XYZ file of C-alpha atoms in Angstrom:
750
model
C -0.082 18.108 22.558
C 0.875 18.766 18.956
C -1.283 16.802 16.523
C -0.319 16.014 12.947
C -3.145 16.463 10.474
C -3.155 14.828 7.035
C -4.563 16.369 3.887
C -5.324 14.282 0.806
C -3.830 15.892 -2.298
C -4.680 14.574 -5.760
C -1.751 14.414 -8.202
C -2.699 15.479 -11.713
C -0.804 14.718 -14.867
C -0.390 17.141 -17.753
C -3.897 16.437 -19.008
C -5.586 16.879 -15.672
C -6.089 13.179 -14.984
C -5.732 12.008 -11.400
C -2.757 9.660 -11.184
C -2.454 9.323 -7.400
C -3.368 10.641 -4.000
C -0.895 11.756 -1.334
C -1.559 12.127 2.358
C 0.516 15.154 3.318
C 1.300 15.816 6.996
C 0.449 19.377 8.068
C 2.391 20.414 11.163
C 1.166 22.978 13.685
C 4.349 25.056 13.371
C 6.080 26.472 10.324
C 8.911 24.072 9.637
C 8.870 20.761 11.476
C 6.921 20.107 14.661
C 9.027 20.331 17.813
C 6.330 19.133 20.225
C 6.226 15.847 22.093
C 5.679 13.158 19.458
C 2.659 10.886 19.424
C 3.879 7.314 20.033
C 4.006 5.168 16.936
C 1.455 2.436 16.651
C 2.918 -0.792 18.000
C 1.302 -2.997 15.392
C 1.005 -6.728 15.748
C 4.049 -8.167 13.964
C 3.089 -9.975 10.770
C 6.447 -11.460 9.894
C 4.458 -14.444 8.698
C 1.691 -12.309 7.221
C -0.830 -13.531 4.616
C 1.446 -12.452 1.774
C 4.460 -14.412 3.056
C 3.025 -17.610 4.566
C 3.551 -20.618 2.328
C 0.829 -23.055 3.330
C -2.709 -23.274 4.629
C -1.374 -24.652 7.908
C 0.734 -21.502 8.426
C -2.285 -19.392 7.522
C -4.340 -21.124 10.213
C -1.520 -20.541 12.690
C -1.502 -16.845 11.856
C -5.298 -16.713 12.183
C -5.102 -18.220 15.676
C -2.431 -15.697 16.711
C -4.567 -12.813 15.508
C -7.582 -14.142 17.380
C -5.506 -14.455 20.547
C -4.290 -10.871 20.207
C -7.837 -9.683 19.604
C -9.030 -11.394 22.771
C -6.706 -9.115 24.750
C -9.054 -6.246 23.892
C -11.967 -7.793 25.832
C -11.922 -4.868 28.254
C -11.761 -2.125 25.665
C -11.290 1.283 27.390
C -13.810 4.058 27.131
C -12.740 7.381 25.665
C -12.763 9.128 29.062
C -10.867 6.382 30.869
C -7.475 7.655 29.727
C -5.730 10.867 30.650
C -4.769 11.562 27.051
C -7.136 11.104 24.126
C -4.278 9.938 21.920
C -3.909 6.869 24.166
C -7.465 5.889 23.379
C -6.901 6.570 19.685
C -3.790 4.406 19.717
C -5.671 1.549 21.371
C -8.521 1.994 18.933
C -6.209 1.884 15.932
C -4.501 -1.273 17.224
C -7.892 -2.935 17.597
C -9.066 -1.890 14.131
C -5.833 -3.135 12.538
C -6.166 -6.523 14.229
C -9.781 -6.859 13.074
C -8.832 -5.934 9.500
C -5.908 -8.377 9.488
C -8.037 -11.169 10.931
C -10.767 -10.648 8.356
C -8.173 -10.698 5.571
C -6.625 -13.920 6.868
C -10.012 -15.583 7.350
C -11.062 -14.588 3.825
C -7.836 -15.965 2.393
C -8.304 -19.176 4.394
C -11.691 -19.722 2.756
C -10.218 -19.157 -0.709
C -7.353 -21.566 0.022
C -9.772 -24.209 1.302
C -11.814 -23.928 -1.894
C -8.636 -24.124 -3.984
C -7.632 -27.297 -2.136
C -11.033 -28.886 -2.839
C -10.650 -28.101 -6.540
C -7.086 -29.471 -6.487
C -8.222 -32.747 -4.925
C -10.985 -33.069 -7.518
C -8.499 -32.486 -10.349
C -6.060 -35.021 -8.879
C -8.880 -37.597 -8.714
C -9.547 -37.176 -12.432
C -5.814 -37.409 -13.205
C -5.291 -40.513 -11.062
C -8.270 -42.246 -12.679
C -6.923 -41.365 -16.126
C -3.463 -42.662 -15.260
C -4.966 -45.893 -13.925
C -6.784 -46.515 -17.204
C -3.479 -46.170 -19.041
C -2.066 -49.154 -17.119
C -4.683 -51.615 -18.373
C -3.314 -54.329 -20.689
C -4.278 -54.130 -24.369
C -6.603 -51.112 -24.041
C -9.173 -50.629 -26.786
C -10.309 -47.308 -28.280
C -13.147 -47.016 -25.765
C -10.674 -47.085 -22.853
C -8.474 -44.488 -24.561
C -11.536 -42.309 -25.181
C -12.519 -42.543 -21.522
C -8.954 -41.655 -20.559
C -9.152 -38.627 -22.877
C -12.223 -37.359 -21.059
C -10.604 -37.821 -17.647
C -7.429 -35.938 -18.596
C -9.535 -33.145 -20.079
C -11.659 -33.037 -16.912
C -8.477 -32.790 -14.833
C -7.235 -29.861 -16.940
C -10.590 -28.058 -16.867
C -10.857 -28.537 -13.102
C -7.381 -27.193 -12.347
C -8.166 -24.108 -14.432
C -10.744 -23.247 -11.750
C -8.123 -22.808 -9.000
C -8.069 -19.086 -8.112
C -4.970 -17.200 -9.178
C -2.655 -16.107 -6.383
C -3.431 -19.040 -4.086
C -0.771 -21.401 -2.757
C -1.778 -24.030 -5.324
C -2.024 -21.799 -8.413
C 1.607 -22.264 -9.516
C 1.417 -26.039 -9.048
C -1.840 -26.056 -11.001
C -0.204 -24.340 -13.979
C 2.582 -26.922 -14.066
C 0.112 -29.789 -13.785
C -2.014 -28.336 -16.587
C 1.036 -28.176 -18.853
C 1.969 -31.768 -17.970
C -1.574 -33.026 -18.454
C -1.843 -31.342 -21.857
C 1.149 -33.436 -22.927
C -0.525 -36.566 -21.524
C -3.735 -35.708 -23.342
C -1.904 -35.356 -26.657
C -0.331 -38.798 -26.205
C -3.663 -40.371 -25.250
C -5.292 -38.747 -28.301
C -2.676 -40.380 -30.481
C -3.142 -43.784 -28.873
C -6.905 -43.454 -29.269
C -6.672 -42.643 -32.956
C -4.232 -45.391 -33.921
C -6.155 -47.947 -31.842
C -9.435 -46.957 -33.438
C -7.827 -47.048 -36.878
C -6.530 -50.559 -36.211
C -9.948 -51.682 -35.002
C -11.596 -50.343 -38.150
C -9.053 -52.071 -40.363
C -9.790 -55.339 -38.619
C -13.476 -54.717 -39.222
C -12.810 -54.159 -42.967
C -14.160 -50.621 -42.850
C -11.933 -49.621 -45.772
C -13.886 -46.526 -46.672
C -12.786 -44.851 -43.476
C -9.150 -45.883 -43.445
C -7.747 -42.646 -44.830
C -9.731 -40.227 -42.694
C -9.115 -42.188 -39.497
C -5.376 -42.607 -40.022
C -4.958 -38.894 -40.605
C -6.361 -38.022 -37.214
C -3.344 -39.414 -35.336
C -0.924 -36.886 -33.913
C 2.045 -36.624 -31.531
C 4.420 -39.192 -30.168
C 5.443 -42.082 -32.434
C 7.551 -44.768 -30.882
C 8.253 -46.959 -33.936
C 11.420 -46.680 -36.092
C 11.471 -44.036 -38.801
C 9.824 -45.436 -41.987
C 12.260 -46.383 -44.759
C 12.422 -43.727 -47.466
C 10.227 -41.357 -45.430
C 12.511 -38.840 -43.713
C 10.546 -36.330 -41.595
C 13.000 -34.046 -39.811
C 13.309 -30.717 -38.016
C 16.177 -29.018 -36.211
C 15.997 -31.095 -33.020
C 19.625 -30.481 -31.988
C 19.180 -26.699 -32.459
C 22.232 -26.066 -34.611
C 20.220 -24.261 -37.298
C 20.728 -27.083 -39.828
C 18.451 -30.022 -40.638
C 20.307 -33.301 -41.243
C 20.497 -36.880 -40.014
C 21.881 -35.668 -36.667
C 18.353 -34.470 -35.922
C 16.796 -37.943 -35.914
C 17.136 -38.477 -32.124
C 14.575 -36.581 -30.088
C 12.097 -36.015 -32.891
C 9.169 -37.529 -31.016
C 9.574 -35.911 -27.588
C 10.248 -32.181 -27.098
C 11.980 -30.954 -23.938
C 13.560 -27.656 -22.918
C 16.958 -29.253 -23.545
C 16.225 -30.789 -26.947
C 13.726 -30.553 -29.770
C 12.897 -28.260 -32.660
C 12.043 -24.644 -31.799
C 9.542 -22.302 -33.439
C 9.089 -18.568 -32.976
C 5.975 -16.804 -31.845
C 6.146 -14.598 -34.920
C 5.268 -11.232 -33.382
C 7.640 -9.341 -35.698
C 6.408 -6.853 -38.307
C 8.266 -7.385 -41.590
C 5.784 -5.494 -43.752
C 5.555 -2.590 -41.287
C 1.757 -2.570 -41.341
C 1.542 -2.185 -37.563
C 0.395 -5.781 -37.045
C 2.417 -8.830 -36.000
C 3.279 -11.158 -38.885
C 1.468 -14.151 -37.415
C -1.832 -12.423 -38.155
C -1.481 -12.748 -41.947
C -0.920 -15.774 -44.223
C 1.785 -14.492 -46.545
C 5.516 -15.186 -46.665
C 8.155 -13.522 -48.834
C 9.393 -15.666 -51.706
C 12.874 -14.478 -50.758
C 13.568 -13.368 -47.172
C 15.386 -10.250 -48.368
C 13.567 -9.602 -51.651
C 11.714 -6.597 -50.306
C 12.759 -4.124 -47.610
C 9.299 -4.239 -46.049
C 7.642 -7.351 -47.450
C 5.614 -10.029 -45.734
C 6.992 -12.258 -42.989
C 10.528 -13.391 -43.662
C 10.965 -17.107 -44.314
C 14.038 -17.047 -42.081
C 11.742 -16.604 -39.076
C 9.898 -19.842 -39.779
C 11.020 -23.104 -38.189
C 11.890 -25.401 -41.096
C 10.592 -28.934 -41.303
C 11.864 -31.207 -44.048
C 10.206 -34.275 -45.555
C 12.360 -36.268 -47.997
C 10.797 -39.095 -49.983
C 12.268 -41.882 -52.113
C 10.929 -42.854 -55.553
C 8.684 -45.422 -53.875
C 6.404 -42.548 -52.796
C 5.880 -41.159 -56.289
C 2.134 -40.865 -56.817
C 1.397 -40.828 -53.099
C -0.619 -38.121 -51.368
C 1.076 -36.488 -48.388
C -1.090 -35.121 -45.605
C -0.089 -33.027 -42.606
C -1.909 -33.088 -39.261
C -1.274 -31.132 -36.042
C -2.624 -32.128 -32.651
C -6.029 -30.627 -31.893
C -4.823 -28.635 -28.879
C -2.208 -26.800 -30.956
C -4.329 -26.114 -34.048
C -5.458 -22.594 -32.971
C -1.911 -21.579 -32.043
C 0.191 -22.356 -35.149
C 0.601 -21.428 -38.818
C 2.310 -23.844 -41.222
C 3.414 -23.024 -44.766
C 4.778 -25.127 -47.633
C 7.476 -23.816 -49.947
C 6.305 -24.295 -53.563
C 7.241 -22.998 -57.005
C 4.536 -20.369 -56.513
C 5.917 -19.255 -53.144
C 4.994 -20.191 -49.599
C 1.435 -21.496 -49.285
C -0.593 -21.963 -46.105
C -1.079 -25.640 -45.245
C -4.386 -27.319 -44.426
C -3.991 -29.175 -41.113
C -7.331 -30.958 -41.055
C -6.061 -33.939 -43.041
C -8.487 -33.226 -45.903
C -6.180 -31.494 -48.387
C -2.811 -33.009 -49.314
C 0.439 -31.097 -49.632
C 1.806 -30.236 -53.044
C 3.823 -33.325 -53.873
C 7.581 -33.147 -54.099
C 10.387 -35.557 -53.349
C 11.680 -32.895 -50.966
C 8.948 -31.015 -49.122
C 9.953 -27.913 -47.159
C 7.599 -26.608 -44.471
C 7.777 -23.427 -42.386
C 6.217 -23.340 -38.922
C 5.426 -20.444 -36.572
C 3.485 -20.037 -33.361
C 0.732 -17.505 -32.775
C 1.423 -17.147 -29.060
C 3.852 -18.190 -26.327
C 3.220 -21.092 -23.989
C 0.742 -20.334 -21.204
C -1.668 -22.122 -18.914
C -3.926 -22.922 -21.894
C -1.249 -24.337 -24.201
C 1.959 -26.167 -23.378
C 3.642 -24.516 -26.377
C 4.465 -27.946 -27.835
C 2.928 -29.003 -31.139
C 2.881 -32.585 -32.386
C 3.072 -32.658 -36.178
C 2.339 -35.826 -38.142
C 3.035 -36.509 -41.817
C 1.121 -39.343 -43.502
C 1.666 -40.858 -46.962
C -1.397 -42.436 -48.650
C -0.890 -44.492 -51.816
C -3.519 -46.575 -53.585
C -5.915 -45.914 -50.744
C -3.578 -47.318 -48.128
C -1.319 -45.701 -45.550
C 2.200 -46.279 -46.814
C 4.104 -44.408 -44.079
C 3.689 -41.896 -41.282
C 5.953 -40.132 -38.842
C 5.609 -37.598 -36.038
C 7.794 -34.855 -34.647
C 7.277 -32.326 -31.863
C 8.095 -28.617 -32.087
C 8.063 -26.220 -29.116
C 7.724 -22.447 -29.055
C 10.819 -20.665 -27.802
C 10.117 -18.958 -24.434
C 10.048 -15.218 -23.750
C 12.910 -14.156 -21.484
C 13.031 -10.993 -19.346
C 16.188 -8.849 -19.439
C 17.822 -7.751 -16.147
C 19.165 -4.268 -15.446
C 22.750 -5.571 -15.651
C 22.848 -6.666 -19.314
C 24.494 -4.589 -22.084
C 22.187 -1.908 -23.511
C 21.438 -1.395 -27.206
C 18.821 1.376 -27.015
C 17.766 3.833 -24.317
C 14.250 5.324 -24.467
C 13.104 8.527 -22.799
C 10.042 10.702 -23.434
C 10.175 14.283 -24.629
C 7.725 16.054 -22.313
C 8.611 19.556 -23.421
C 10.333 22.128 -21.220
C 9.590 20.259 -18.006
C 12.112 17.474 -18.671
C 14.475 18.930 -21.277
C 17.384 19.186 -18.838
C 16.899 15.543 -17.899
C 16.770 14.423 -21.550
C 19.939 16.362 -22.377
C 21.766 14.769 -19.455
C 20.677 11.300 -20.547
C 21.791 12.068 -24.089
C 25.257 13.232 -23.040
C 25.807 10.058 -20.985
C 24.413 7.593 -23.532
C 26.591 9.101 -26.270
C 29.674 7.926 -24.355
C 28.461 4.312 -24.533
C 27.687 1.991 -27.430
C 23.956 2.444 -26.845
C 21.649 4.625 -28.941
C 19.235 7.157 -27.471
C 15.703 7.075 -28.834
C 13.420 9.920 -27.779
C 9.676 9.222 -27.664
C 7.807 12.455 -28.563
C 4.997 13.071 -26.091
C 5.376 9.650 -24.497
C 4.302 8.953 -20.944
C 6.637 10.252 -18.211
C 7.394 6.781 -16.907
C 8.317 4.618 -19.887
C 9.547 1.840 -17.601
C 5.961 1.286 -16.485
C 4.539 0.994 -20.010
C 6.250 -2.122 -21.367
C 8.737 -4.829 -20.416
C 11.374 -5.484 -23.085
C 12.805 -8.995 -23.148
C 14.041 -11.323 -25.863
C 13.742 -14.764 -27.455
C 16.390 -17.060 -28.910
C 16.186 -18.926 -32.209
C 18.832 -21.171 -33.816
C 20.013 -20.298 -37.337
C 22.833 -21.676 -39.533
C 24.875 -18.629 -38.474
C 24.373 -19.234 -34.764
C 21.846 -18.233 -32.099
C 19.696 -15.279 -33.072
C 18.505 -13.075 -30.198
C 15.348 -11.101 -30.983
C 14.100 -8.392 -28.627
C 10.395 -8.564 -27.846
C 8.287 -6.039 -25.912
C 5.424 -7.075 -23.649
C 2.499 -4.689 -23.192
C -0.606 -5.066 -21.104
C -3.810 -5.799 -22.995
C -6.136 -2.807 -23.201
C -9.736 -2.582 -24.243
C -8.907 0.559 -26.195
C -6.660 -0.307 -29.168
C -5.512 3.316 -29.303
C -4.082 3.249 -25.784
C -0.795 5.161 -25.692
C 0.987 2.318 -23.930
C 0.038 -0.109 -26.690
C 1.124 2.421 -29.327
C 4.530 2.759 -27.669
C 5.054 -1.006 -27.802
C 3.691 -1.286 -31.326
C 5.959 1.495 -32.529
C 8.979 -0.650 -31.662
C 7.853 -3.531 -33.888
C 9.875 -4.195 -37.029
C 11.554 -7.133 -38.753
C 13.970 -7.515 -35.828
C 11.797 -6.436 -32.886
C 8.687 -8.220 -31.658
C 5.700 -7.085 -29.619
C 2.783 -8.814 -27.915
C 0.218 -8.225 -25.179
C -0.711 -10.260 -22.152
C -2.958 -9.724 -19.157
C -6.298 -7.962 -19.435
C -6.567 -4.508 -17.905
C -8.013 -4.600 -14.385
C -10.212 -2.074 -12.637
C -8.233 -1.509 -9.452
C -9.090 0.776 -6.562
C -7.331 4.108 -6.156
C -4.707 2.772 -3.754
C -3.759 -0.118 -6.066
C -4.204 1.439 -9.497
C -0.480 1.400 -10.297
C 0.162 -2.216 -9.252
C 0.003 -3.534 -12.840
C 2.639 -1.171 -14.197
C 5.848 -2.855 -15.319
C 7.969 -1.061 -12.751
C 6.332 -3.623 -10.480
C 7.686 -6.585 -12.468
C 11.459 -7.008 -12.455
C 14.119 -9.688 -12.955
C 17.353 -10.431 -11.139
C 20.664 -11.037 -12.926
C 21.808 -14.680 -13.184
C 21.849 -16.268 -9.721
C 22.821 -19.666 -8.319
C 20.258 -22.187 -9.637
C 18.748 -19.439 -11.827
C 21.171 -18.904 -14.750
C 18.666 -16.653 -16.545
C 17.647 -14.714 -13.442
C 14.513 -14.859 -11.335
C 11.422 -12.687 -11.654
C 10.080 -10.703 -8.692
C 7.027 -8.460 -8.283
C 5.133 -6.370 -5.746
C 2.378 -7.449 -3.374
C 0.274 -4.706 -1.766
C -1.411 -7.087 0.660
C -4.725 -6.782 -1.170
C -3.490 -7.304 -4.731
C -0.357 -8.167 -6.671
C 1.043 -7.444 -10.087
C -1.369 -8.754 -12.767
C -1.851 -12.486 -11.990
C -2.344 -13.308 -15.685
C 1.170 -12.100 -16.466
C 2.595 -13.890 -13.413
C 0.943 -17.070 -14.722
C 2.537 -16.396 -18.103
C 5.985 -16.024 -16.493
C 5.452 -19.301 -14.648
C 4.488 -21.030 -17.888
C 7.819 -20.026 -19.481
C 9.422 -22.174 -16.739
C 12.928 -20.680 -16.934
C 12.864 -17.526 -14.755
C 10.576 -18.586 -11.966
C 8.888 -19.265 -9.733
C 8.567 -15.489 -9.209
C 9.171 -13.987 -5.776
C 6.604 -11.581 -4.338
C 7.803 -8.594 -2.326
C 5.777 -6.613 0.196
C 5.099 -3.192 -1.332
C 2.040 -2.411 0.814
C 3.821 0.505 2.479
C 4.612 2.322 -0.782
C 2.468 4.926 -2.502
C 2.916 3.417 -5.982
C 3.607 -0.109 -4.773
C 6.412 -0.880 -7.253
C 9.333 -3.180 -6.525
C 11.685 -0.919 -8.523
C 11.297 1.573 -5.659
C 12.820 -0.893 -3.188
C 15.539 -2.990 -4.834
C 17.717 -2.939 -7.932
C 20.705 -4.893 -9.243
C 23.964 -3.661 -10.731
C 27.057 -5.599 -11.864
C 30.308 -5.624 -9.913
C 33.986 -6.198 -10.579
C 33.820 -9.536 -8.760
C 31.370 -10.926 -11.298
C 28.676 -11.324 -8.654
C 25.743 -8.899 -8.918
C 25.105 -6.351 -6.195
C 21.610 -5.778 -4.847
C 20.816 -2.190 -3.916
C 18.045 -1.921 -1.327
C 16.537 1.186 0.230
C 17.489 1.797 3.842
C 15.590 4.386 5.900
C 17.970 3.570 8.734
C 20.974 4.535 6.586
C 19.134 7.747 5.726
C 18.719 8.604 9.393
C 22.395 7.860 10.073
C 23.342 10.163 7.207
C 21.387 13.012 8.811
C 22.914 12.239 12.214
C 26.418 12.389 10.697
C 25.674 15.819 9.260
C 24.294 17.018 12.584
C 27.261 15.641 14.534
C 29.723 17.360 12.178
C 28.081 20.773 12.683
C 25.859 20.958 9.610
C 22.477 20.906 11.365
C 21.313 24.139 9.704
C 22.261 22.956 6.196
C 19.422 22.480 3.729
C 18.504 19.056 2.394
C 16.027 18.140 -0.353
C 17.151 21.375 -1.962
C 14.606 23.003 -4.304
C 12.027 20.280 -3.654
C 8.613 20.549 -2.011
C 10.091 18.709 1.002
C 13.068 21.091 1.442
C 14.045 21.578 5.078
C 17.159 21.522 7.277
C 19.024 18.626 8.847
C 17.992 19.846 12.293
C 14.318 20.131 11.466
C 14.255 16.680 9.912
C 15.863 15.075 12.965
C 13.573 16.985 15.331
C 10.523 15.589 13.566
C 10.392 12.582 15.883
C 7.271 11.090 14.301
C 8.974 11.169 10.903
C 12.141 9.544 12.275
C 10.135 6.896 14.137
C 8.160 6.197 10.972
C 11.360 5.473 9.015
C 12.764 3.355 11.840
C 9.528 1.404 11.787
C 9.880 0.815 8.022
C 13.438 -0.444 8.466
C 12.491 -2.757 11.320
C 9.236 -4.212 9.969
C 9.650 -3.971 6.183
C 13.270 -3.753 5.060
C 15.018 -6.029 7.562
C 12.573 -8.954 7.047
C 12.820 -8.398 3.274
C 16.611 -8.673 3.377
C 16.296 -11.996 5.195
C 13.790 -13.238 2.618
C 15.807 -12.147 -0.421
C 19.041 -13.592 0.941
C 17.227 -16.907 1.085
C 15.298 -16.687 -2.207
C 18.114 -15.173 -4.278
C 20.965 -16.901 -2.398
C 22.833 -13.645 -1.781
C 25.739 -13.093 0.583
C 25.951 -10.094 2.895
C 28.697 -8.654 0.673
C 26.257 -8.528 -2.254
C 23.707 -6.393 -0.399
C 24.163 -2.611 -0.338
C 21.814 -0.604 1.862
C 21.270 2.801 0.267
C 20.167 5.857 2.297
C 16.596 6.601 1.227
C 13.911 7.972 3.555
C 10.174 7.782 3.010
C 7.231 10.068 3.686
C 4.170 8.921 5.553
C 2.182 7.962 2.469
C 5.003 5.856 1.030
C 6.958 8.115 -1.325
C 10.728 8.654 -1.412
C 11.323 11.760 0.688
C 14.429 12.652 -1.312
C 15.102 11.307 -4.841
C 15.406 7.544 -4.713
C 18.991 6.443 -5.413
C 17.959 2.800 -5.809
C 15.690 3.698 -8.736
C 18.675 3.851 -11.123
C 19.532 2.606 -14.638
C 22.748 0.792 -15.573
C 23.906 1.533 -19.145
C 27.153 -0.138 -20.261
C 29.328 0.825 -17.319
C 27.422 4.028 -16.513
C 24.876 4.275 -13.707
C 22.184 6.912 -14.226
C 20.989 8.022 -10.773
C 18.693 10.697 -9.414
C 20.337 13.757 -7.896
C 19.452 13.334 -4.180
C 19.773 17.093 -3.549
C 21.597 16.483 -0.292
C 23.422 18.879 2.011
C 26.123 20.925 0.252
C 29.376 20.692 2.211
C 32.196 22.700 0.652
C 30.250 22.661 -2.620
C 30.006 18.858 -2.576
C 26.687 17.046 -2.211
C 27.134 14.939 0.924
C 24.552 12.315 -0.114
C 26.094 11.957 -3.560
C 29.535 11.374 -2.089
C 28.152 8.857 0.389
C 26.495 6.965 -2.482
C 29.727 6.942 -4.503
C 31.565 5.512 -1.510
C 29.204 2.621 -0.930
C 29.175 1.808 -4.676
C 32.948 1.942 -5.098
C 33.053 -1.862 -4.942
C 31.009 -2.079 -8.140
C 33.439 -0.201 -10.379
C 30.573 1.532 -12.221
C 30.667 5.243 -13.003
C 27.905 7.139 -11.191
C 26.085 9.996 -12.963
C 23.556 12.124 -11.060
C 20.636 13.461 -13.105
C 18.241 16.331 -12.486
C 14.987 14.377 -12.181
C 13.011 16.929 -10.150
C 10.116 16.718 -12.640
C 9.807 12.976 -12.105
C 10.415 13.098 -8.365
C 7.537 15.495 -7.822
C 5.366 12.977 -9.721
C 6.564 10.345 -7.211
C 8.932 8.533 -9.562
C 12.634 8.702 -10.338
C 15.283 7.975 -12.976
C 14.702 4.251 -13.532
C 10.958 4.795 -13.865
C 11.526 7.467 -16.529
C 13.728 5.340 -18.796
C 13.305 2.080 -20.669
C 16.023 0.046 -22.354
C 16.530 -2.631 -24.974
C 19.237 -4.970 -23.744
C 21.244 -7.724 -25.382
C 20.236 -11.272 -24.617
C 22.462 -13.998 -23.277
C 25.055 -15.259 -25.758
C 24.633 -18.736 -24.323
C 21.489 -20.576 -25.552
C 18.784 -20.780 -22.901
C 18.710 -24.583 -23.167
C 22.321 -24.714 -21.969
C 21.549 -22.649 -18.866
C 18.256 -23.891 -17.468
C 17.331 -23.453 -13.794
C 18.007 -26.456 -11.596
C 14.400 -26.418 -10.406
């Protein structure tokens, strides 16, 4: 019997660093083994596997099924009991797989049980806090007790392990409870202030009254007009009075996380405390005043001689900068309530955030202005301001810039091809000297929206992973994009992953769909290897934005790199509905069978690649064909069912693309799904298929199945990238235009 041996080959990058390991099949004969194939492992079907079950009850059901299957091996055969040793090996492998799966499910069950205990504890704190809030005429002691309970609920929910069934719900509850805590803090402070006034503790009146923050439910004080752009038209006027006290995604003043770099010092503007006197006075000055959310406080003559103090809620204090516009320029504001603002009948403030919303901060700041005159509080008012969310850009949006690395001679042909295509579009090509081969994996480029008097301003913002080494090349790439119109930030600490999962945190493993039913801004999806997923901190961050989630996880356990951009992609179509391209090993096999049937069995495929062979040899490699059939049956077909449900796609929107995979999970010929859409042009890897009358058969097949889209297909020579186990999409990054429609007019229905 012909056995297939596997040899582990380390892949080295230009600098000799190991970037992956391949398991290469070595056949006993020269080309492709012709011997009787070893039967494929008939693995226990995990259609409801640990990474796809949605509840603890389903997990227990799966555990019981695995135990039942394992019990069938009670009479495990001895090595000599079978005529063929491979039969014993097959049985042994089935047993080992079941044991491994059972252990994984049992371990996850324990984690889920612990998460549920923590959840119940957090809910107990929250319910007790809510009950206190229903008591009639509560005093400051009751409010203080309620404060502690809400804080305990928040702290408890933070302990729920990431990636469990309850982790997403915990994030939402934390955000909600932070809002409750801010309101309770306010009630506590005003109640305590009232109690002290009744007790004639006049010496403490000022300091106590200044500690109040957030929601104010009384009418706006006469002659004390505290306003921000709550209707998001870029102008502050009386139309902004409604909605001042309660921020929502639909209404309320917005502030930017000011991660731009106006002075070009390589640091985001939020890190310094200087603002240009005039937004355009200097080409590279300090932060531009136009990027600050304006807050206006107008006072009548009755307030002449009063001291005006500004206070932000305690939770938001570490996350905001506030400036006052004065005759001497913009000055940083003291938010402790100890130092008054510079008095003016018309006070102009500028507000910015120092981060986006996340599980630690709801992104909503309550800002209170207090007027003190003759030792007494004359007026106060509160508004809420929320940080505008970060939005991921799908592959279907118009492109402004295209980025590709210059790696020297090895990729010059590829760069020149990209250049010639991009020049025919409205996009600009930007070459990154010596950048990493796979720029798509380094950063994710999205955008934020901010209202101005001239309309909605879309600002592109790049997300990088956090690295312990500030000189990391990935961080430098993201930082290099920062300027007065381009932001940059980091999220998610670098993880020490094992060799098989080391690429899971690369951004090729975090993608976004185009707008879908119920998801007008698209929906995020990411890879799940079975033992780890894309960085949970960044998934939590996406959830906290609340407009492109909840994210969908996709099984990438069978891939070498484990990236979702190797499996699916989206392109626009003439119908207006996006098309989802998905790899199809089955379509790849049919393509080879068509060639064989039409008399082209001796024609070369995978031309000039390390996997070059003939159509006949590929089809005669029964183990290889069975492997790809197995992938279609157990991985791709269930995924199509899942994505049709999660993304609400019709059959007409799904295009199965012929792509076959090697045993260790790499695209056997260049991956046609791993493509980049640039303003009507699709940049695709040259599949190096069979040449029939000087036409590449695979290319023509791909053009046929994409004819419905109306896009122009361009095949690129990406041999350099393919041999590194990546393809065209992985090699290129893009800056895309944001939605013209404001995000608050297209929120998800969930």
